[in-house]
mmCIF file of C-alpha atoms in Angstrom:
data_model
loop_
_atom_site.group_PDB
_atom_site.id
_atom_site.type_symbol
_atom_site.label_atom_id
_atom_site.label_comp_id
_atom_site.label_asym_id
_atom_site.label_seq_id
_atom_site.Cartn_x
_atom_site.Cartn_y
_atom_site.Cartn_z
ATOM 1 C CA MET P 8 1.574 -80.809 37.752
ATOM 2 C CA THR P 9 -1.002 -79.417 35.406
ATOM 3 C CA SER P 10 -3.878 -77.600 37.124
ATOM 4 C CA LEU P 11 -7.463 -77.753 35.881
ATOM 5 C CA LYS P 12 -7.308 -74.123 34.749
ATOM 6 C CA GLN P 13 -4.067 -74.772 32.794
ATOM 7 C CA LEU P 14 -5.603 -77.809 31.151
ATOM 8 C CA LEU P 15 -8.697 -75.895 30.059
ATOM 9 C CA GLU P 16 -6.568 -73.023 28.711
ATOM 10 C CA THR P 17 -4.613 -75.423 26.492
ATOM 11 C CA LEU P 18 -7.726 -76.846 24.766
ATOM 12 C CA GLU P 19 -7.373 -76.041 21.111
ATOM 13 C CA PRO P 20 -10.586 -74.909 19.325
ATOM 14 C CA MET P 21 -11.173 -76.557 15.931
ATOM 15 C CA PRO P 22 -12.104 -74.165 13.031
ATOM 16 C CA ASP P 23 -15.094 -75.927 11.452
ATOM 17 C CA ALA P 24 -17.223 -77.031 14.420
ATOM 18 C CA PRO P 25 -17.760 -76.543 18.155
ATOM 19 C CA ALA P 26 -14.934 -78.980 18.940
ATOM 20 C CA TRP P 27 -11.648 -78.851 20.852
ATOM 21 C CA ARG P 28 -8.412 -80.916 20.989
ATOM 22 C CA GLY P 29 -6.540 -81.429 24.209
ATOM 23 C CA THR P 30 -4.629 -83.915 26.376
ATOM 24 C CA ILE P 31 -5.362 -85.619 29.671
ATOM 25 C CA PRO P 32 -2.270 -85.127 31.850
ATOM 26 C CA ASP P 33 -0.979 -88.056 33.875
ATOM 27 C CA ASN P 34 -1.552 -86.200 37.113
ATOM 28 C CA TRP P 35 -5.337 -86.307 36.481
ATOM 29 C CA LEU P 36 -5.588 -90.037 35.865
ATOM 30 C CA GLN P 37 -7.516 -92.514 38.050
ATOM 31 C CA GLY P 38 -6.043 -95.827 37.085
ATOM 32 C CA ARG P 39 -6.115 -96.065 33.282
ATOM 33 C CA THR P 40 -8.689 -93.331 32.734
ATOM 34 C CA ALA P 41 -9.182 -89.681 33.620
ATOM 35 C CA TYR P 42 -10.795 -88.813 36.929
ATOM 36 C CA GLY P 43 -14.570 -88.562 36.294
ATOM 37 C CA GLY P 44 -14.908 -85.070 37.758
ATOM 38 C CA LEU P 45 -12.162 -83.853 35.449
ATOM 39 C CA SER P 46 -13.792 -85.329 32.340
ATOM 40 C CA ALA P 47 -17.151 -83.783 33.264
ATOM 41 C CA ALA P 48 -15.474 -80.407 33.998
ATOM 42 C CA ILE P 49 -13.815 -80.425 30.538
ATOM 43 C CA ALA P 50 -17.151 -81.317 28.907
ATOM 44 C CA LEU P 51 -19.008 -78.575 30.848
ATOM 45 C CA HIS P 52 -16.354 -75.967 29.988
ATOM 46 C CA CYS P 53 -16.683 -76.745 26.288
ATOM 47 C CA ALA P 54 -20.476 -76.833 26.386
ATOM 48 C CA MET P 55 -20.455 -73.359 27.926
ATOM 49 C CA GLN P 56 -18.158 -72.144 25.128
ATOM 50 C CA SER P 57 -20.370 -73.574 22.430
ATOM 51 C CA GLU P 58 -23.448 -71.408 22.943
ATOM 52 C CA PRO P 59 -23.600 -67.688 23.876
ATOM 53 C CA ASP P 60 -25.363 -66.170 26.900
ATOM 54 C CA LEU P 61 -26.354 -69.464 28.559
ATOM 55 C CA PRO P 62 -28.373 -69.267 31.757
ATOM 56 C CA PRO P 63 -26.965 -70.981 34.874
ATOM 57 C CA LEU P 64 -26.333 -74.740 34.880
ATOM 58 C CA ARG P 65 -29.215 -76.642 36.574
ATOM 59 C CA SER P 66 -28.523 -80.305 35.779
ATOM 60 C CA ALA P 67 -25.845 -82.615 34.407
ATOM 61 C CA GLN P 68 -26.352 -86.150 33.198
ATOM 62 C CA VAL P 69 -23.013 -87.916 32.743
ATOM 63 C CA SER P 70 -22.311 -91.320 31.214
ATOM 64 C CA PHE P 71 -18.876 -92.855 31.723
ATOM 65 C CA ILE P 72 -18.669 -94.968 28.555
ATOM 66 C CA GLY P 73 -15.008 -95.875 28.248
ATOM 67 C CA PRO P 74 -11.488 -94.933 29.291
ATOM 68 C CA LEU P 75 -10.097 -91.472 28.538
ATOM 69 C CA ALA P 76 -6.364 -90.781 28.509
ATOM 70 C CA GLY P 77 -3.792 -89.047 26.410
ATOM 71 C CA PRO P 78 -5.016 -86.950 23.398
ATOM 72 C CA ILE P 79 -8.718 -86.193 23.421
ATOM 73 C CA MET P 80 -11.368 -84.604 21.212
ATOM 74 C CA VAL P 81 -14.320 -82.740 22.737
ATOM 75 C CA THR P 82 -17.432 -81.935 20.749
ATOM 76 C CA ALA P 83 -20.496 -80.016 21.831
ATOM 77 C CA HIS P 84 -23.808 -79.327 20.101
ATOM 78 C CA LYS P 85 -27.095 -77.763 21.023
ATOM 79 C CA LEU P 86 -29.967 -80.238 21.336
ATOM 80 C CA ARG P 87 -32.591 -77.574 22.003
ATOM 81 C CA ARG P 88 -32.860 -74.033 23.236
ATOM 82 C CA GLY P 89 -36.182 -72.570 24.318
ATOM 83 C CA LYS P 90 -37.324 -69.448 26.152
ATOM 84 C CA ASN P 91 -36.151 -70.709 29.601
ATOM 85 C CA ALA P 92 -33.784 -73.644 29.117
ATOM 86 C CA ALA P 93 -31.010 -74.893 26.856
ATOM 87 C CA PHE P 94 -29.937 -78.536 26.446
ATOM 88 C CA ILE P 95 -26.347 -79.124 25.271
ATOM 89 C CA GLN P 96 -24.701 -82.466 24.630
ATOM 90 C CA ALA P 97 -20.893 -82.777 25.025
ATOM 91 C CA ASP P 98 -18.818 -85.843 24.071
ATOM 92 C CA ILE P 99 -15.195 -86.639 24.770
ATOM 93 C CA GLU P 100 -13.301 -89.160 22.626
ATOM 94 C CA SER P 101 -9.745 -90.570 22.900
ATOM 95 C CA GLU P 102 -7.809 -93.181 20.983
ATOM 96 C CA ALA P 103 -9.987 -95.820 22.700
ATOM 97 C CA GLY P 104 -13.201 -94.243 21.289
ATOM 98 C CA LEU P 105 -16.032 -92.462 22.987
ATOM 99 C CA GLY P 106 -15.309 -92.168 26.668
ATOM 100 C CA LEU P 107 -17.796 -89.642 28.044
ATOM 101 C CA ARG P 108 -21.199 -88.291 27.045
ATOM 102 C CA CYS P 109 -22.879 -85.509 29.031
ATOM 103 C CA THR P 110 -26.213 -83.717 28.655
ATOM 104 C CA PHE P 111 -26.216 -80.347 30.377
ATOM 105 C CA VAL P 112 -29.364 -78.367 31.143
ATOM 106 C CA PHE P 113 -28.979 -74.608 31.570
ATOM 107 C CA MET P 114 -32.077 -72.803 32.885
ATOM 108 C CA ARG P 115 -32.926 -69.321 34.060
ATOM 109 C CA ALA P 116 -34.744 -68.701 37.357
ATOM 110 C CA ILE P 117 -38.486 -68.453 36.979
ATOM 111 C CA GLU P 118 -40.919 -66.755 39.315
ATOM 112 C CA SER P 119 -42.878 -69.325 41.274
ATOM 113 C CA GLU P 120 -45.315 -69.400 44.201
ATOM 114 C CA VAL P 121 -43.529 -72.509 45.532
ATOM 115 C CA ASP P 122 -40.528 -72.168 47.784
ATOM 116 C CA TYR P 123 -39.721 -75.446 49.515
ATOM 117 C CA GLN P 124 -36.538 -77.219 50.571
ATOM 118 C CA THR P 125 -35.746 -79.923 53.099
ATOM 119 C CA THR P 126 -32.116 -80.827 53.657
ATOM 120 C CA THR P 127 -30.166 -82.239 56.536
ATOM 121 C CA LEU P 128 -26.645 -80.908 57.055
ATOM 122 C CA PRO P 129 -24.192 -83.666 58.096
ATOM 123 C CA ALA P 130 -22.578 -83.136 61.468
ATOM 124 C CA PHE P 131 -19.087 -82.579 60.219
ATOM 125 C CA PRO P 132 -17.630 -79.050 60.727
ATOM 126 C CA GLN P 133 -15.492 -77.360 58.128
ATOM 127 C CA PRO P 134 -11.735 -77.939 58.642
ATOM 128 C CA GLY P 135 -10.264 -75.257 60.882
ATOM 129 C CA PRO P 136 -6.854 -73.558 60.345
ATOM 130 C CA ASP P 137 -5.129 -76.021 62.716
ATOM 131 C CA GLU P 138 -6.917 -79.115 61.361
ATOM 132 C CA THR P 139 -4.749 -81.846 59.859
ATOM 133 C CA THR P 140 -5.898 -82.445 56.267
ATOM 134 C CA TYR P 141 -4.199 -84.545 53.614
ATOM 135 C CA LYS P 142 -3.209 -83.779 50.034
ATOM 136 C CA GLY P 143 -4.576 -86.862 48.278
ATOM 137 C CA ASN P 144 -3.337 -90.414 47.934
ATOM 138 C CA PRO P 145 0.150 -90.791 46.490
ATOM 139 C CA HIS P 146 -1.011 -93.992 44.718
ATOM 140 C CA VAL P 147 -4.014 -92.279 43.015
ATOM 141 C CA ALA P 148 -2.638 -89.573 40.730
ATOM 142 C CA PHE P 149 -5.671 -87.252 40.399
ATOM 143 C CA THR P 150 -6.097 -86.858 44.187
ATOM 144 C CA GLN P 151 -2.851 -84.884 44.332
ATOM 145 C CA ASN P 152 -4.872 -81.946 42.884
ATOM 146 C CA PHE P 153 -7.081 -81.777 46.023
ATOM 147 C CA GLU P 154 -7.026 -81.347 49.795
ATOM 148 C CA PHE P 155 -9.233 -83.626 51.902
ATOM 149 C CA LEU P 156 -10.603 -84.232 55.379
ATOM 150 C CA ASP P 157 -12.640 -87.481 55.741
ATOM 151 C CA ARG P 158 -15.119 -88.991 58.186
ATOM 152 C CA ARG P 159 -15.891 -92.673 57.732
ATOM 153 C CA GLU P 160 -16.740 -93.564 61.294
ATOM 154 C CA GLY P 161 -18.784 -91.979 64.106
ATOM 155 C CA PRO P 162 -22.214 -91.668 65.644
ATOM 156 C CA GLY P 163 -25.003 -91.284 63.102
ATOM 157 C CA LEU P 164 -23.030 -92.484 60.100
ATOM 158 C CA LYS P 165 -24.695 -95.287 58.117
ATOM 159 C CA PRO P 166 -22.718 -98.468 57.181
ATOM 160 C CA ALA P 167 -22.185 -97.284 53.617
ATOM 161 C CA GLU P 168 -21.983 -93.513 54.219
ATOM 162 C CA TRP P 169 -18.872 -91.411 53.666
ATOM 163 C CA LEU P 170 -18.264 -87.651 54.338
ATOM 164 C CA ARG P 171 -15.439 -85.594 52.910
ATOM 165 C CA TRP P 172 -14.493 -81.948 52.958
ATOM 166 C CA THR P 173 -12.734 -81.225 49.674
ATOM 167 C CA ARG P 174 -11.095 -78.323 47.872
ATOM 168 C CA LEU P 175 -9.045 -77.899 44.737
ATOM 169 C CA ASN P 176 -5.395 -76.846 45.334
ATOM 170 C CA ASP P 177 -5.492 -74.487 42.320
ATOM 171 C CA ARG P 178 -8.958 -72.972 41.765
ATOM 172 C CA GLU P 179 -8.175 -69.305 40.992
ATOM 173 C CA GLY P 180 -9.949 -68.112 37.832
ATOM 174 C CA LEU P 181 -12.155 -71.169 37.403
ATOM 175 C CA ASP P 182 -15.849 -70.828 36.562
ATOM 176 C CA PRO P 183 -17.780 -71.776 39.767
ATOM 177 C CA MET P 184 -19.845 -74.378 37.911
ATOM 178 C CA VAL P 185 -16.725 -76.028 36.459
ATOM 179 C CA GLU P 186 -15.066 -76.023 39.872
ATOM 180 C CA LEU P 187 -18.120 -77.643 41.486
ATOM 181 C CA ILE P 188 -18.497 -80.406 38.956
ATOM 182 C CA ALA P 189 -14.747 -81.141 39.250
ATOM 183 C CA ILE P 190 -15.255 -81.490 43.021
ATOM 184 C CA GLY P 191 -18.532 -83.417 42.900
ATOM 185 C CA ASP P 192 -17.139 -86.857 41.990
ATOM 186 C CA CYS P 193 -14.257 -86.685 44.525
ATOM 187 C CA LEU P 194 -15.518 -89.319 46.949
ATOM 188 C CA PRO P 195 -14.745 -92.979 46.374
ATOM 189 C CA PRO P 196 -17.892 -95.126 45.889
ATOM 190 C CA ALA P 197 -19.591 -95.529 49.233
ATOM 191 C CA ALA P 198 -20.025 -99.249 48.726
ATOM 192 C CA LEU P 199 -16.340 -99.640 49.504
ATOM 193 C CA ARG P 200 -17.226 -98.862 53.158
ATOM 194 C CA LEU P 201 -19.068 -102.173 53.268
ATOM 195 C CA LEU P 202 -15.999 -104.082 52.060
ATOM 196 C CA GLY P 203 -13.361 -102.223 54.077
ATOM 197 C CA ARG P 204 -10.831 -102.529 51.255
ATOM 198 C CA ASN P 205 -10.196 -101.306 47.695
ATOM 199 C CA VAL P 206 -11.484 -103.426 44.859
ATOM 200 C CA PRO P 207 -11.932 -102.735 41.107
ATOM 201 C CA ILE P 208 -14.800 -100.275 40.542
ATOM 202 C CA SER P 209 -16.213 -98.278 37.689
ATOM 203 C CA SER P 210 -18.660 -95.369 37.806
ATOM 204 C CA MET P 211 -21.385 -95.903 35.166
ATOM 205 C CA THR P 212 -23.627 -92.867 35.309
ATOM 206 C CA TRP P 213 -23.778 -89.662 37.379
ATOM 207 C CA ILE P 214 -26.609 -87.121 37.768
ATOM 208 C CA LEU P 215 -25.967 -83.749 39.416
ATOM 209 C CA ASN P 216 -28.741 -81.257 40.067
ATOM 210 C CA LEU P 217 -27.791 -77.712 41.122
ATOM 211 C CA LEU P 218 -30.027 -76.197 43.822
ATOM 212 C CA GLY P 219 -29.207 -72.547 43.139
ATOM 213 C CA PRO P 220 -28.002 -70.342 40.344
ATOM 214 C CA LEU P 221 -24.377 -69.858 41.399
ATOM 215 C CA PRO P 222 -22.510 -72.094 43.863
ATOM 216 C CA ARG P 223 -20.365 -70.258 46.387
ATOM 217 C CA THR P 224 -18.305 -71.323 49.370
ATOM 218 C CA ASP P 225 -15.646 -70.086 51.799
ATOM 219 C CA ASP P 226 -11.968 -70.702 51.200
ATOM 220 C CA GLY P 227 -12.695 -73.360 48.534
ATOM 221 C CA TRP P 228 -14.115 -75.965 50.895
ATOM 222 C CA TRP P 229 -17.090 -78.147 49.914
ATOM 223 C CA LEU P 230 -18.626 -80.895 51.996
ATOM 224 C CA LEU P 231 -19.394 -84.101 50.053
ATOM 225 C CA ARG P 232 -21.692 -86.888 51.253
ATOM 226 C CA SER P 233 -22.238 -90.265 49.644
ATOM 227 C CA ASN P 234 -24.435 -93.128 50.866
ATOM 228 C CA ALA P 235 -24.950 -96.388 49.036
ATOM 229 C CA ASP P 236 -28.471 -97.629 49.594
ATOM 230 C CA TYR P 237 -28.300 -100.571 47.186
ATOM 231 C CA VAL P 238 -25.344 -102.944 46.559
ATOM 232 C CA ARG P 239 -26.112 -106.222 44.866
ATOM 233 C CA ALA P 240 -24.918 -108.413 42.010
ATOM 234 C CA GLY P 241 -22.009 -106.130 41.262
ATOM 235 C CA SER P 242 -24.162 -102.948 41.030
ATOM 236 C CA SER P 243 -24.384 -100.103 43.514
ATOM 237 C CA SER P 244 -26.679 -97.116 43.610
ATOM 238 C CA GLN P 245 -25.715 -94.171 45.793
ATOM 239 C CA GLN P 246 -27.320 -90.886 46.864
ATOM 240 C CA MET P 247 -24.920 -87.934 47.142
ATOM 241 C CA GLY P 248 -24.935 -84.314 48.228
ATOM 242 C CA ILE P 249 -22.768 -81.145 48.288
ATOM 243 C CA TRP P 250 -22.882 -78.432 50.907
ATOM 244 C CA ASN P 251 -20.932 -75.182 51.067
ATOM 245 C CA ALA P 252 -18.991 -73.873 54.070
ATOM 246 C CA ALA P 253 -22.116 -71.976 55.271
ATOM 247 C CA GLY P 254 -24.034 -75.238 55.566
ATOM 248 C CA GLU P 255 -26.220 -74.593 52.463
ATOM 249 C CA MET P 256 -26.884 -77.554 50.245
ATOM 250 C CA VAL P 257 -25.826 -76.579 46.715
ATOM 251 C CA ALA P 258 -26.309 -79.874 44.766
ATOM 252 C CA GLU P 259 -28.005 -83.257 44.937
ATOM 253 C CA GLN P 260 -26.477 -86.182 43.080
ATOM 254 C CA MET P 261 -27.006 -89.869 42.255
ATOM 255 C CA GLN P 262 -24.560 -92.314 40.848
ATOM 256 C CA SER P 263 -24.550 -95.901 39.546
ATOM 257 C CA VAL P 264 -21.290 -97.846 40.146
ATOM 258 C CA ALA P 265 -20.113 -101.251 38.974
ATOM 259 C CA LEU P 266 -18.374 -103.126 41.793
ATOM 260 C CA PHE P 267 -16.133 -106.067 40.900
ATOM 261 C CA ALA P 268 -16.095 -107.918 44.202
#
């Protein structure tokens, strides 16, 4: 199996532009396309290589345009860089055409008189050393790169809410931002909870906002939450969050999903 770090290390920079060639390994596929968190992680890695001395990542806007598999080409270019923030666009193409477009916003911390945060930590403790976790789904290739513990039922959970502790099997040497964005899309769409079965689905867009300059956790574990608050006419909108092992919320997310059922 090819780890995320190994995949990133094999990306070949092109001589005349901020562009890279690479390959999506079969063990990172989700059906006929690459797992969305992997595609976004590749795009972020290349965006960070394209511009020197970037401040921390603050926001990612991801559009899943088409399937990505096999040989790929990644391009990145600066949209704007000012005193405080830099906007960089990264695209990934395969033989099927443009598959992913991301806009990343990197921004330094600014002194402010406002310091306000309201978050609710889900009641789902981090897996203990004797807890039984599972190493992905043998029928979904990309999940074999992760370790999971799920909660789909229980007091306080909403009908379309899903909780999951997740960590990468091989995370040594990864940039913390790249690791986090690879983790962030690791929950199935929450609308599946309403159906109680798997049906064809496709993520359309994904927004991730970082709530601090550098995400950290203990022993690789991140708690993911997803809740679909709208499912109608084949479209689902879901609110998502990521917490570290200390119970600190590190990212807020939102995703639009096409549901073919």
